[in-house]
Amino acid sequence: MQVVMLGLPGAGKGTQAARICEDFHIPHISTGDMFRAAIAEKTPLGQEVKLYLDSGRLVPDELTIRVVADRLNQPDTENGFLLDGFPRTLPQATALETSLGELGKPLDYALYIHVPQDILLARLTGRRICKVCGATYHVVYHPPLKEGVCDKCEGPLYQRSDDTEDAVKTRLEQYAQTAPLVEFYRDRNVLYQIDGQQDIDEVYRDIRTVLLATS
Ligand code: AP5
Ligand code: ZN
């Protein structure tokens, strides 16, 4: 099963992707997570992308496409994968289509989590992430049992450097480059729109229904 997630920053892509991947046993490939790991490890890639992430701008297509192509060549993608945060521009979507064509693995689902823009700032500024296992929380909508501590692994929670009001504003502006992908995938009959304004469990229930009904 090959899946991509679409939606505005804070729509809930990462939250739902983690559940899908656990349930359907496919790797969760998040370009944002890959870039943040490279920044944390201070690799050459991390140095190259840091300013883009901190300010909320998109990393150039050529670099992003290369990083994803390398990742899709890893053996764990044999039985499918979920891409979270990629593609994000038309050139990225076209490049993905070409490489999936070469691999003989067509895309099965583009899950578009739809939310109105006005709720996103609160979601993003309240987000907290586990430094150890990457689990995502929210101070109001999905709080951990103990403040500042991950329920799963007891790791410390932190706030992303691009979850500030300024960076969120830039990220929402950059989304203009991603919006055309909804039509791109609708044209290919793989677009499934999900109501992302419901609570986390309800959103997942709808996603699961789509994946089970059409697989
Ligand atoms: P990336 O990491 O992909 O960030 P994003 O697209 O902005 O998406 P987010 O991770 O912010 O949101 P999400 O939809 O996953 O929401 P989440 O589930 O966490 O990209 C970061 C940066 O990397 C980019 O700005 C760019 O610089 C670079 N980059 C990455 N990919 C790139 C690419 N392909 N090309 C170029 N550059 C690229 O949820 C958010 C919060 O809401 C959480 O606190 C969660 O608990 C809460 N929440 C989730 N669902 C609900 C719900 N239903 N109800 C209430 N609260 C909820
Ligand atoms: Zn954790």
XYZ file of N, CA and C and ligand atoms in Angstrom:
703
model
N 0.839 -1.195 0.000
C 0.000 0.000 0.000
C 0.882 1.255 0.000
N 0.668 2.121 -0.994
C 1.437 3.364 -1.088
C 0.502 4.541 -0.808
N 0.864 5.340 0.207
C -0.024 6.414 0.663
C 0.741 7.724 0.730
N 0.088 8.837 0.335
C 0.629 10.157 0.675
C -0.423 10.905 1.483
N 0.060 11.778 2.377
C -0.838 12.587 3.207
C -0.768 14.025 2.709
N -1.928 14.645 2.558
C -1.981 16.063 2.183
C -2.748 16.832 3.243
N -2.412 18.100 3.394
C -3.164 18.943 4.329
C -2.300 20.077 4.819
N -2.966 21.116 5.283
C -2.270 22.294 5.786
C -1.364 21.925 6.960
N -0.369 22.771 7.271
C 0.431 22.541 8.487
C -0.506 22.479 9.686
N -0.364 21.434 10.492
C -1.214 21.309 11.678
C -2.533 20.613 11.422
N -2.776 20.170 10.194
C -4.038 19.487 9.890
C -4.152 18.162 10.642
N -3.003 17.593 11.028
C -3.017 16.317 11.739
C -2.384 15.194 10.931
N -1.592 15.540 9.930
C -0.973 14.510 9.074
C -0.082 13.577 9.883
N 0.821 14.157 10.670
C 1.761 13.341 11.437
C 1.057 12.483 12.472
N 0.071 13.063 13.138
C -0.685 12.341 14.172
C -1.367 11.113 13.564
N -2.036 11.304 12.432
C -2.757 10.196 11.796
C -1.790 9.224 11.119
N -0.702 9.758 10.556
C 0.266 8.894 9.872
C 0.830 7.864 10.836
N 1.108 8.274 12.071
C 1.678 7.346 13.051
C 0.710 6.180 13.294
N -0.589 6.494 13.360
C -1.570 5.422 13.602
C -1.706 4.491 12.402
N -1.756 5.089 11.217
C -1.896 4.271 10.001
C -0.717 3.294 9.902
N 0.482 3.825 10.118
C 1.682 3.006 9.921
C 1.766 1.878 10.939
N 1.298 2.147 12.152
C 1.307 1.099 13.175
C 0.282 0.014 12.818
N -0.887 0.444 12.374
C -1.978 -0.474 12.056
C -1.706 -1.304 10.806
N -1.127 -0.663 9.791
C -0.984 -1.325 8.488
C 0.463 -1.770 8.212
N 1.318 -1.601 9.224
C 2.703 -2.093 9.144
C 3.453 -1.590 7.911
N 3.427 -0.295 7.738
C 4.222 0.310 6.664
C 5.090 1.410 7.267
N 6.257 1.705 6.677
C 7.110 2.748 7.249
C 6.540 4.152 7.054
N 6.721 4.967 8.073
C 6.260 6.362 8.074
C 7.429 7.224 7.608
N 7.318 7.768 6.417
C 8.417 8.571 5.874
C 7.994 10.030 5.883
N 8.530 10.773 6.836
C 8.181 12.187 6.974
C 9.397 13.019 6.594
N 9.249 13.828 5.538
C 10.397 14.659 5.133
C 10.743 15.654 6.242
N 9.714 16.189 6.906
C 9.988 17.121 8.009
C 10.815 16.443 9.095
N 10.430 15.208 9.473
C 11.189 14.477 10.505
C 12.613 14.181 10.036
N 12.751 13.825 8.761
C 14.100 13.517 8.242
C 14.979 14.770 8.299
N 14.406 15.909 7.899
C 15.187 17.154 7.940
C 15.535 17.528 9.384
N 14.544 17.389 10.296
C 14.821 17.763 11.698
C 15.878 16.852 12.315
N 15.859 15.558 11.936
C 16.885 14.638 12.459
C 18.258 15.056 11.934
N 18.324 15.438 10.657
C 19.606 15.857 10.073
C 20.114 17.130 10.758
N 19.201 18.027 11.099
C 19.599 19.259 11.794
C 20.134 18.909 13.188
N 19.419 18.031 13.887
C 19.841 17.656 15.244
C 21.208 16.985 15.223
N 21.456 16.195 14.176
C 22.744 15.479 14.087
C 23.829 16.332 13.436
N 23.470 17.538 13.015
C 24.408 18.482 12.399
C 25.116 17.887 11.182
N 24.383 17.145 10.372
C 24.957 16.584 9.142
C 25.010 17.692 8.080
N 25.724 17.466 6.945
C 25.734 18.475 5.875
C 24.316 18.792 5.388
N 23.459 17.771 5.276
C 22.072 18.025 4.881
C 21.395 18.940 5.903
N 21.618 18.642 7.175
C 21.012 19.448 8.236
C 21.431 20.907 8.148
N 22.723 21.129 7.874
C 23.207 22.513 7.767
C 22.550 23.219 6.576
N 22.348 22.449 5.506
C 21.769 23.041 4.301
C 20.296 23.442 4.494
N 19.566 22.646 5.288
C 18.116 22.891 5.362
C 17.671 23.697 6.586
N 18.569 23.916 7.539
C 18.159 24.514 8.824
C 17.425 25.854 8.656
N 17.981 26.740 7.855
C 17.362 28.065 7.728
C 15.966 27.988 7.108
N 15.783 27.047 6.191
C 14.461 26.897 5.589
C 13.453 26.468 6.649
N 13.811 25.446 7.423
C 12.854 24.944 8.411
C 12.556 25.981 9.483
N 13.600 26.622 9.994
C 13.372 27.571 11.091
C 12.440 28.703 10.669
N 12.537 29.105 9.388
C 11.712 30.239 8.948
C 10.363 29.790 8.393
N 10.215 28.478 8.124
C 8.940 27.986 7.602
C 8.863 27.965 6.091
N 10.011 28.209 5.414
C 10.005 28.150 3.948
C 10.251 26.721 3.471
N 9.853 26.429 2.233
C 10.072 25.077 1.706
C 11.537 24.883 1.316
N 12.039 23.709 1.557
C 13.375 23.318 1.097
C 13.291 23.173 -0.432
N 14.354 23.564 -1.181
C 14.263 23.475 -2.649
C 13.910 22.058 -3.141
N 13.132 22.024 -4.214
C 12.640 20.750 -4.751
C 13.749 19.742 -5.029
N 14.797 20.202 -5.706
C 15.831 19.264 -6.153
C 16.394 18.460 -4.975
N 16.677 19.176 -3.894
C 17.248 18.539 -2.707
C 16.228 17.590 -2.066
N 14.999 18.057 -1.916
C 13.963 17.246 -1.264
C 13.687 15.977 -2.069
N 13.613 16.119 -3.389
C 13.330 14.966 -4.251
C 14.439 13.921 -4.109
N 15.679 14.405 -4.020
C 16.813 13.480 -3.883
C 16.740 12.714 -2.550
N 16.425 13.431 -1.487
C 16.349 12.798 -0.164
C 15.266 11.705 -0.155
N 14.115 12.007 -0.770
C 13.016 11.029 -0.767
C 13.357 9.838 -1.667
N 13.958 10.112 -2.823
C 14.311 9.008 -3.732
C 15.257 8.033 -3.028
N 16.237 8.563 -2.290
C 17.163 7.694 -1.544
C 16.402 6.866 -0.514
N 15.474 7.505 0.151
C 14.723 6.806 1.215
C 13.847 5.694 0.626
N 13.246 5.965 -0.547
C 12.353 4.957 -1.144
C 13.126 3.760 -1.691
N 14.429 3.921 -1.816
C 15.254 2.790 -2.254
C 15.636 1.858 -1.114
N 15.287 2.211 0.113
C 15.614 1.335 1.258
C 14.709 0.092 1.228
N 15.222 -1.046 1.701
C 14.448 -2.292 1.596
C 13.127 -2.307 2.375
N 12.990 -1.477 3.423
C 11.750 -1.545 4.216
C 10.528 -0.983 3.488
N 10.723 -0.423 2.274
C 9.572 0.116 1.540
C 8.981 -0.928 0.579
N 9.556 -2.117 0.624
C 9.152 -3.203 -0.282
C 7.629 -3.408 -0.325
N 6.999 -3.440 0.879
C 5.556 -3.709 0.932
C 4.720 -2.450 1.122
N 5.264 -1.343 0.719
C 4.510 -0.103 0.797
C 5.119 0.889 1.765
N 4.519 2.067 1.797
C 5.039 3.144 2.649
C 4.015 4.259 2.709
N 4.200 5.113 3.701
C 3.376 6.325 3.797
C 4.292 7.532 3.768
N 4.022 8.452 2.847
C 4.791 9.695 2.769
C 4.002 10.813 3.441
N 4.640 11.453 4.415
C 3.999 12.521 5.203
C 4.814 13.800 4.986
N 4.215 14.772 4.281
C 4.937 16.025 4.020
C 5.606 16.053 2.658
N 5.421 15.039 1.895
C 5.947 14.951 0.521
C 4.933 14.177 -0.309
N 4.588 14.607 -1.512
C 5.064 15.811 -2.186
C 4.360 17.062 -1.655
N 4.966 18.201 -1.932
C 4.442 19.474 -1.458
C 4.401 20.519 -2.569
N 4.890 20.160 -3.739
C 4.837 21.059 -4.901
C 4.539 20.179 -6.119
N 4.108 20.806 -7.218
C 3.840 20.008 -8.422
C 5.091 19.298 -8.939
N 6.281 19.969 -8.976
C 7.470 19.227 -9.423
C 7.755 18.003 -8.540
N 7.514 18.112 -7.234
C 7.734 16.946 -6.360
C 6.723 15.838 -6.684
N 5.464 16.218 -6.951
C 4.438 15.203 -7.249
C 4.763 14.496 -8.559
N 5.257 15.243 -9.526
C 5.596 14.647 -10.818
C 6.798 13.721 -10.668
N 7.786 14.160 -9.887
C 8.972 13.316 -9.672
C 8.572 12.017 -8.962
N 7.676 12.125 -8.000
C 7.239 10.917 -7.282
C 6.509 9.974 -8.231
N 5.656 10.536 -9.068
C 4.908 9.705 -10.011
C 5.874 8.950 -10.925
N 6.905 9.635 -11.377
C 7.887 8.992 -12.249
C 8.607 7.878 -11.499
N 9.069 8.160 -10.263
C 9.825 7.081 -9.598
C 8.929 5.924 -9.199
N 7.677 6.189 -8.825
C 6.794 5.059 -8.496
C 6.486 4.242 -9.750
N 6.388 4.927 -10.897
C 6.185 4.221 -12.167
C 7.354 3.287 -12.436
N 8.566 3.788 -12.205
C 9.764 2.960 -12.442
C 9.816 1.766 -11.489
N 9.360 2.005 -10.245
C 9.384 0.922 -9.258
C 8.202 -0.037 -9.434
N 7.240 0.326 -10.298
C 6.047 -0.503 -10.491
C 5.143 -0.504 -9.274
N 5.135 0.604 -8.527
C 4.306 0.701 -7.311
C 3.424 1.926 -7.411
N 2.247 1.795 -7.976
C 1.400 2.977 -8.129
C 0.920 3.506 -6.775
N 0.606 4.777 -6.744
C 0.083 5.370 -5.527
C -1.371 4.934 -5.339
N -1.707 4.461 -4.129
C -3.068 3.985 -3.871
C -3.961 5.057 -3.256
N -3.401 5.849 -2.359
C -4.217 6.831 -1.635
C -3.481 8.153 -1.462
N -4.182 9.241 -1.759
C -3.741 10.566 -1.319
C -4.795 10.992 -0.300
N -4.446 10.899 0.983
C -5.402 11.231 2.046
C -5.279 12.715 2.349
N -6.330 13.438 2.064
C -6.311 14.891 2.232
C -7.088 15.238 3.505
N -6.363 15.626 4.527
C -7.016 15.973 5.792
C -7.385 17.447 5.733
N -8.671 17.677 5.664
C -9.163 19.044 5.442
C -9.568 19.693 6.758
N -8.989 20.872 7.028
C -9.391 21.654 8.216
C -9.447 23.139 7.825
N -10.329 23.892 8.450
C -10.319 25.339 8.182
C -9.064 25.975 8.768
N -8.558 26.976 8.062
C -7.266 27.559 8.433
C -7.264 28.201 9.826
N -8.435 28.699 10.271
C -8.429 29.470 11.521
C -8.135 28.643 12.774
N -8.206 27.334 12.710
C -7.936 26.544 13.926
C -6.456 26.118 14.014
N -5.684 26.412 12.958
C -4.344 25.819 12.901
C -3.338 26.469 13.840
N -3.439 27.764 14.028
C -2.466 28.437 14.879
C -2.496 27.833 16.290
N -3.705 27.621 16.816
C -3.828 27.057 18.170
C -3.263 25.633 18.202
N -3.509 24.873 17.146
C -2.974 23.501 17.115
C -1.439 23.507 17.115
N -0.866 24.402 16.316
C 0.594 24.362 16.150
C 1.337 24.962 17.341
N 0.819 26.060 17.880
C 1.554 26.673 18.994
C 1.412 25.823 20.260
N 0.370 24.963 20.310
C 0.198 24.097 21.489
C 0.824 22.719 21.317
N 1.445 22.480 20.180
C 2.011 21.143 19.926
C 3.276 20.921 20.766
N 3.443 19.716 21.268
C 4.669 19.310 21.959
C 5.053 17.931 21.419
N 6.366 17.705 21.286
C 6.848 16.462 20.668
C 7.866 15.801 21.594
N 7.831 14.458 21.632
C 8.789 13.735 22.476
C 10.171 13.730 21.807
N 11.165 14.128 22.572
C 12.533 14.201 22.063
C 13.091 12.809 21.769
N 12.569 11.801 22.457
C 13.121 10.448 22.316
C 12.395 9.654 21.220
N 11.055 9.568 21.283
C 10.357 8.687 20.327
C 9.568 9.450 19.267
N 9.486 10.776 19.374
C 8.815 11.566 18.335
C 7.300 11.631 18.469
N 6.723 11.031 19.510
C 5.255 11.079 19.670
C 4.801 12.536 19.789
N 3.613 12.815 19.203
C 3.098 14.191 19.181
C 1.964 14.366 20.187
N 2.011 15.465 20.927
C 0.963 15.804 21.894
C 0.477 17.222 21.619
N -0.562 17.598 22.374
C -1.015 18.994 22.353
C -1.384 19.368 23.778
N -0.996 20.564 24.187
C -1.217 20.943 25.589
C -2.697 20.926 25.978
N -3.587 21.162 25.019
C -5.026 21.155 25.328
C -5.733 19.948 24.708
N -5.503 19.696 23.403
C -6.297 18.690 22.687
C -5.810 17.260 22.895
N -4.552 17.117 23.266
C -4.022 15.755 23.451
C -2.877 15.834 24.457
N -3.220 16.168 25.717
C -2.153 16.379 26.705
C -1.551 15.057 27.195
N -0.269 15.050 27.530
C 0.314 13.844 28.123
C -0.210 13.687 29.557
N -0.101 12.484 30.110
C -0.607 12.252 31.479
C 0.149 13.128 32.476
N 1.485 13.247 32.267
C 2.300 14.076 33.159
C 2.884 15.218 32.329
N 2.705 16.437 32.757
C 3.101 17.595 31.950
C 4.572 17.528 31.530
N 4.832 17.698 30.244
C 6.211 17.771 29.758
C 6.901 16.425 29.604
N 6.150 15.318 29.843
C 6.775 13.983 29.798
C 5.962 13.071 28.869
N 6.656 12.330 27.997
C 5.993 11.430 27.049
C 5.336 10.244 27.757
N 4.081 9.947 27.396
C 3.374 8.792 27.984
C 4.041 7.486 27.584
N 4.575 7.452 26.345
C 5.062 6.175 25.810
C 6.428 5.800 26.349
N 7.330 6.809 26.463
C 8.720 6.450 26.785
C 9.322 7.320 27.890
N 8.496 8.204 28.460
C 8.953 9.100 29.529
C 10.032 10.094 29.089
N 10.201 10.228 27.770
C 11.156 11.222 27.256
C 10.616 12.637 27.481
N 11.515 13.639 27.444
C 11.061 15.028 27.616
C 10.374 15.559 26.358
N 9.371 16.416 26.530
C 8.674 16.993 25.391
C 9.274 18.355 25.049
N 9.322 18.674 23.748
C 9.837 19.979 23.327
C 8.900 20.608 22.294
N 9.146 21.882 22.021
C 8.345 22.609 21.038
C 9.184 22.805 19.782
N 8.621 22.573 18.602
C 9.370 22.750 17.354
C 9.731 24.207 17.127
N 10.925 24.437 16.524
C 11.378 25.822 16.324
C 10.496 26.568 15.321
N 9.731 25.827 14.479
C 8.867 26.513 13.515
C 7.410 26.554 13.979
N 7.171 26.285 15.236
C 5.813 26.410 15.764
C 5.603 27.752 16.466
N 6.329 28.757 16.034
C 6.122 30.121 16.533
C 5.115 30.810 15.600
N 4.493 31.875 16.061
C 3.476 32.545 15.234
C 4.036 32.988 13.893
N 5.260 33.557 13.894
C 5.853 34.061 12.645
C 6.085 32.935 11.634
N 6.702 31.859 12.109
C 7.004 30.748 11.187
C 5.716 30.080 10.710
N 4.723 29.989 11.577
C 3.455 29.378 11.167
C 2.829 30.208 10.044
N 2.938 31.531 10.159
C 2.367 32.409 9.122
C 3.050 32.119 7.775
N 4.373 32.018 7.809
C 5.104 31.714 6.563
C 4.698 30.340 6.035
N 4.589 29.351 6.920
C 4.223 27.999 6.467
C 2.855 28.000 5.803
N 1.929 28.765 6.348
C 0.595 28.814 5.744
C 0.664 29.484 4.370
N 1.527 30.495 4.218
C 1.674 31.144 2.906
C 2.284 30.161 1.893
N 3.269 29.392 2.363
C 3.937 28.440 1.464
C 2.973 27.359 0.962
N 1.886 27.181 1.697
C 0.939 26.124 1.325
C 0.315 26.378 -0.053
N 0.381 27.617 -0.529
C -0.141 27.912 -1.873
C 0.518 27.002 -2.914
N 1.761 26.588 -2.640
C 2.457 25.697 -3.592
C 1.940 24.256 -3.504
N 1.334 23.923 -2.368
C 0.868 22.550 -2.154
C -0.596 22.372 -2.566
N -1.377 23.435 -2.438
C -2.822 23.344 -2.706
C -3.161 22.690 -4.062
N -2.416 22.978 -5.156
C -2.776 22.359 -6.442
C -2.675 20.826 -6.451
N -2.018 20.253 -5.449
C -1.866 18.790 -5.449
C -3.203 18.083 -5.203
N -4.146 18.789 -4.585
C -5.463 18.184 -4.373
C -6.077 17.836 -5.732
N -6.026 18.777 -6.657
C -6.573 18.514 -7.998
C -5.723 17.492 -8.752
N -4.420 17.578 -8.572
C -3.496 16.634 -9.231
C -3.913 15.188 -8.893
N -4.173 14.935 -7.603
C -4.520 13.569 -7.207
C -5.988 13.234 -7.462
N -6.846 14.276 -7.436
C -8.248 14.020 -7.784
C -8.322 13.532 -9.236
N -7.534 14.164 -10.112
C -7.493 13.755 -11.520
C -7.045 12.311 -11.687
N -6.268 11.826 -10.752
C -5.759 10.453 -10.853
C -6.612 9.460 -10.075
N -7.756 9.940 -9.566
C -8.715 9.087 -8.839
C -8.170 8.437 -7.574
N -7.248 9.098 -6.909
C -6.733 8.522 -5.657
C -6.935 9.477 -4.477
N -7.696 10.548 -4.681
C -7.867 11.530 -3.609
C -9.030 11.141 -2.692
N -8.761 11.125 -1.394
C -9.802 10.866 -0.392
C -9.760 12.000 0.621
N -10.853 12.762 0.676
C -10.875 13.897 1.600
C -11.471 13.467 2.938
N -10.764 13.829 4.006
C -11.165 13.442 5.364
C -11.442 14.719 6.151
N -12.491 14.707 6.963
C -12.799 15.870 7.797
C -11.867 15.879 9.014
N -10.892 16.780 8.991
C -9.867 16.817 10.037
C -10.221 17.677 11.223
N -11.452 18.181 11.247
C -11.847 19.047 12.362
C -12.441 18.237 13.511
N -12.697 16.971 13.286
C -13.231 16.103 14.338
C -12.102 15.786 15.312
N -12.442 15.073 16.408
C -11.324 14.773 17.306
C -10.438 13.659 16.727
N -9.277 13.492 17.324
C -8.225 12.651 16.723
C -8.730 11.232 16.418
N -9.479 10.627 17.371
C -9.972 9.262 17.158
C -10.985 9.195 16.021
N -11.816 10.226 15.920
C -12.838 10.228 14.851
C -12.193 10.384 13.477
N -11.170 11.221 13.401
C -10.469 11.384 12.120
C -9.882 10.032 11.721
N -9.271 9.366 12.685
C -8.658 8.080 12.351
C -9.705 7.043 11.937
N -10.840 7.051 12.608
C -11.909 6.102 12.241
C -12.289 6.291 10.767
N -12.413 7.535 10.322
C -12.766 7.797 8.921
C -11.659 7.334 7.965
N -10.416 7.563 8.365
C -9.298 7.135 7.507
C -9.283 5.618 7.378
N -9.468 4.958 8.501
C -9.431 3.495 8.520
C -10.540 2.925 7.626
N -11.704 3.558 7.703
C -12.826 3.111 6.877
C -12.446 3.190 5.396
N -11.818 4.285 4.997
C -11.397 4.436 3.596
C -10.391 3.347 3.235
N -9.394 3.158 4.098
C -8.320 2.215 3.750
C -8.837 0.774 3.703
N -9.791 0.435 4.571
C -10.287 -0.940 4.579
C -11.300 -1.168 3.460
N -12.083 -0.127 3.151
C -13.133 -0.298 2.131
C -12.558 -0.431 0.735
N -11.403 0.175 0.510
C -10.907 0.232 -0.862
C -9.653 -0.612 -1.068
N -9.200 -1.339 -0.019
C -7.948 -2.104 -0.199
C -8.234 -3.499 -0.742
P 6.564 19.204 8.235
O 7.250 18.577 9.368
O 6.031 18.344 7.152
O 5.456 20.174 8.821
P 4.000 20.614 8.292
O 3.526 20.214 6.960
O 3.975 22.070 8.563
O 3.079 19.766 9.096
P 3.082 19.641 10.606
O 4.005 18.559 11.047
O 3.283 20.986 11.244
O 1.560 19.311 10.860
P 0.783 17.954 10.861
O -0.302 18.058 9.836
O 1.678 16.763 10.806
O 0.092 18.081 12.292
P 0.233 17.201 13.620
O -0.309 15.842 13.407
O 1.581 17.302 14.239
O 7.541 20.263 7.518
C 8.313 21.167 8.264
C 9.245 21.931 7.350
O 10.145 21.019 6.679
C 8.603 22.725 6.205
O 8.163 24.001 6.639
C 9.748 22.796 5.193
O 10.704 23.773 5.573
C 10.408 21.416 5.335
N 9.831 20.422 4.423
C 9.239 19.242 4.794
N 8.835 18.555 3.712
C 9.155 19.314 2.630
C 8.959 19.151 1.228
N 8.336 18.060 0.718
N 9.409 20.117 0.402
C 10.041 21.210 0.887
N 10.242 21.437 2.207
C 9.810 20.492 3.069
O -0.832 18.009 14.535
C -0.584 19.344 14.944
C -1.055 19.525 16.394
O -2.481 19.404 16.452
C -0.502 18.481 17.376
O -0.242 19.091 18.609
C -1.651 17.457 17.502
O -1.645 16.818 18.778
C -2.877 18.328 17.306
N -3.943 17.632 16.595
C -3.818 16.756 15.551
N -5.026 16.334 15.139
C -5.936 16.980 15.929
C -7.363 16.940 15.989
N -8.089 16.180 15.145
N -7.971 17.713 16.925
C -7.250 18.502 17.782
N -5.894 18.541 17.761
C -5.244 17.796 16.853
Zn 8.352 9.319 23.738
